[in-house]
Amino acid sequence: MYQIVPIGPGEQVYRGPRSSPLKKKIANEGRPLVLAGLFGCLLVLSAVIAWCYYSASLHKAQLLRTEQLDLNKDGFVIRNQMGAPIFSMSFRSDTLDLDSCSKDGNVLSCSQSDSGKINFFIQKLRLKDTVMCYRVRWEELERERTVEHAMAYNSSHWYGGAEMARQHWPIVIEGEEEPRPYITSDVYANRNAFGGILERYWLSSNATAIKINDSVPFHLGWSETDRVMRFQARYKDSPFRPPLGQPAFPELSYRVCVGSDVTSIHKYMVRRYFPKPIKVPSPEVFKHPVWSTWALYKSAVSQEKLLRYASDITTHGFTCSHLELDDRYTTDYGEFDFDPQKFPNASEMFDKLREDGFRVSLWTHPFVNYDSINFGVAVERALFVSEPSGTLPALVRWWNGIGGILDFTNPNAQEWFYSHLEKLKARYGVTSFKFDAGETSYLPRQFSTFTHLSDPSTFTRRYSEMATPFSERAELRVGYQSQNISCFFRIIDRDSVWGYELGLKSIIPTVLTIGLLGYQFVLPDTIGGNAYPDYMAGNKNDLPDRELYIRWLELAAFMPAMQFSIPPWAYDNEVVEIAKKFTLRHETLVAPRVLELAGEVLDTGDPIIRPLWWIANDDEAAYKIDSQFLIGDDLMVAPVLEPGKKERDIYLPAGRWSSYKGEYKGPMYLTDYPVDLDEIAYFTWVH
């Protein structure tokens, strides 16, 4: 054992022969040098570690970059050739585990998120010298969880998406909206829904476009606070269903393309991703107005009223492409012959109309009410969309009652419906049909169809295909991947009001929007709106406001086709004369240009009715104009859309513009440009 002995006062400790004072001094002076050396070694080691970490980080940073794109764990940014960010997407539902990421050529891929296994990749594709595209995919591999990405719209202007009840151009993000199913809906019945014409496509003023893949169970929301559009994929609490035999692991996949300017990138996207019409509908519908019974008579139409309506059209000196006999000419909904009480001699009626030079189209729809004689037939033949077990028809409520909805994924239902329409044509000489409804929102919440529907809006596509044999003069109000159906697409019913919610001001933004989505043969609904009593400006004598009617008429004359229901002679002789003036102007000035452009649509898909930025894509003012439009590249129209106004401000893009009042050199604003009640402002681009 060793024992420590304390040293007493005055005692000295023996240090051995080497413990001289000189050596003690040297030893004391050497300690700082040793410590400094050790510290230096630590600094060198730290520097080496830092350099290695920096090199690894630099390598990872280079690894997570591809041409003009930067990826991080929270999202990615796309830059233009000048290095400025033009597109940013953040990952909201999860973050990437960057240690699981790798790069192989033009593909960045990651196998892990912070929550588990995923299949994530971004692939760069240079498809043209002026176009760069990025394929993006985030697929869950372990759990049935939501995938959400948020696209910042920042200072750019966005267009596209869907027909809406409150239509703005460019898109206006208002409030906070949780992502909801992006499916076709009746926006007249539900004004917060997405409309009956929609595509998964958006376009930005900074020459960026995004298209969501068809396989995505897609939900759309937005945030005014965060200035983002929220793209979400999920199966939980959703009408989307995974493909048969596959787990409900959602994927969010899309393609982002960047071009040199907004017009050229849109042309590229349409040519590559949208189907095109295979033919142009009847030139007569472009030239002469359609006359519908709906707004004038509603469901009280009869043989006597229809014949009088036709006679009045002729008496007042108007032309007619065809008469449209709307709801309700059958005894019950879901039948395919005339109510003998309202139409006691339908055959004679059609003979008389033909003799007087009128063609007639009939209203039809996908519903068979439970009190119709055809309801039992359709049940027996299993022609209806059914409840989830597939054994019983699923009853649905629509605006004219309760019944079944025909399952247009079933070839037998298609043939049954088509055969009845053909019999009407053969028996009475019906020229075509107005196909009403068709929105996914009229399907039951839980349902089963003959063909499995992963995307409910495929039902809209199948219904719209029923118009194909009658496309010369057929009319649809729904479209989803339906651009190749060569018929007229009518925007949803308009109210007889001035504003942006289904009113006069909504027409130009709506026609521009569905034109971007590839639907160019547009019927902008009936002139003056539908005269629904609860939705009318200046409600007098059950007619739309007189000034509103005239301004609506003037705008309609510069659309691809015109459609009357409330007739001009319901007002006075002045309105009749204004209507004659503008139907003639449509026939002689507008229709020839529209028909020329319609022929080009078959190859290009380019809009007939175009925004100002189409020819002025570096002009910030042109991006925000929602009350003017172009027909082709060289005819610009600026209607009056405000009550009590006989003047308006007009923006002229760069170039020389000519009107009957003079010639002007843009870019410039014409303030308080005079436009009398019987006029519309339009200008020709002088090349």
PDB file of C-alpha atoms in Angstrom, residues 64-65 69-78 87-98 101 108 110 120 122 136 138 148-151 254:
ATOM      1  CA  LEU A  64     -29.435  17.647 -56.258  1.00  0.00           C
ATOM      2  CA  ARG A  65     -29.202  20.035 -59.176  1.00  0.00           C
ATOM      3  CA  LEU A  69     -33.485  23.153 -61.257  1.00  0.00           C
ATOM      4  CA  ASP A  70     -32.535  23.056 -57.569  1.00  0.00           C
ATOM      5  CA  LEU A  71     -33.939  20.310 -55.325  1.00  0.00           C
ATOM      6  CA  ASN A  72     -33.937  20.384 -51.531  1.00  0.00           C
ATOM      7  CA  LYS A  73     -35.723  18.382 -48.884  1.00  0.00           C
ATOM      8  CA  ASP A  74     -38.693  20.781 -48.811  1.00  0.00           C
ATOM      9  CA  GLY A  75     -39.271  21.290 -52.547  1.00  0.00           C
ATOM     10  CA  PHE A  76     -37.677  22.487 -55.750  1.00  0.00           C
ATOM     11  CA  VAL A  77     -37.132  25.664 -57.731  1.00  0.00           C
ATOM     12  CA  ILE A  78     -36.854  26.093 -61.503  1.00  0.00           C
ATOM     13  CA  PHE A  87     -41.382  28.269 -60.655  1.00  0.00           C
ATOM     14  CA  SER A  88     -41.322  26.911 -57.125  1.00  0.00           C
ATOM     15  CA  MET A  89     -43.017  23.896 -55.593  1.00  0.00           C
ATOM     16  CA  SER A  90     -42.906  23.013 -51.895  1.00  0.00           C
ATOM     17  CA  PHE A  91     -43.528  19.568 -50.409  1.00  0.00           C
ATOM     18  CA  ARG A  92     -46.261  20.002 -47.806  1.00  0.00           C
ATOM     19  CA  SER A  93     -47.067  16.475 -46.723  1.00  0.00           C
ATOM     20  CA  ASP A  94     -43.509  15.250 -46.098  1.00  0.00           C
ATOM     21  CA  THR A  95     -39.841  16.040 -46.689  1.00  0.00           C
ATOM     22  CA  LEU A  96     -37.173  14.136 -48.577  1.00  0.00           C
ATOM     23  CA  ASP A  97     -34.377  12.224 -46.899  1.00  0.00           C
ATOM     24  CA  LEU A  98     -31.552  13.660 -48.991  1.00  0.00           C
ATOM     25  CA  CYS A 101     -31.111  10.609 -53.179  1.00  0.00           C
ATOM     26  CA  LEU A 108     -32.741  12.875 -59.673  1.00  0.00           C
ATOM     27  CA  CYS A 110     -34.925   9.550 -53.823  1.00  0.00           C
ATOM     28  CA  PHE A 120     -39.575  10.106 -55.988  1.00  0.00           C
ATOM     29  CA  ILE A 122     -37.476  14.513 -61.239  1.00  0.00           C
ATOM     30  CA  VAL A 136     -42.029  14.961 -61.306  1.00  0.00           C
ATOM     31  CA  TRP A 138     -43.879  11.333 -55.652  1.00  0.00           C
ATOM     32  CA  GLU A 148     -49.440  17.322 -51.191  1.00  0.00           C
ATOM     33  CA  HIS A 149     -47.296  19.845 -53.058  1.00  0.00           C
ATOM     34  CA  ALA A 150     -47.909  23.594 -53.055  1.00  0.00           C
ATOM     35  CA  MET A 151     -47.192  25.697 -56.141  1.00  0.00           C
ATOM     36  CA  TYR A 254     -47.041  16.041 -63.105  1.00  0.00           C
TER      37      TYR A 254
END
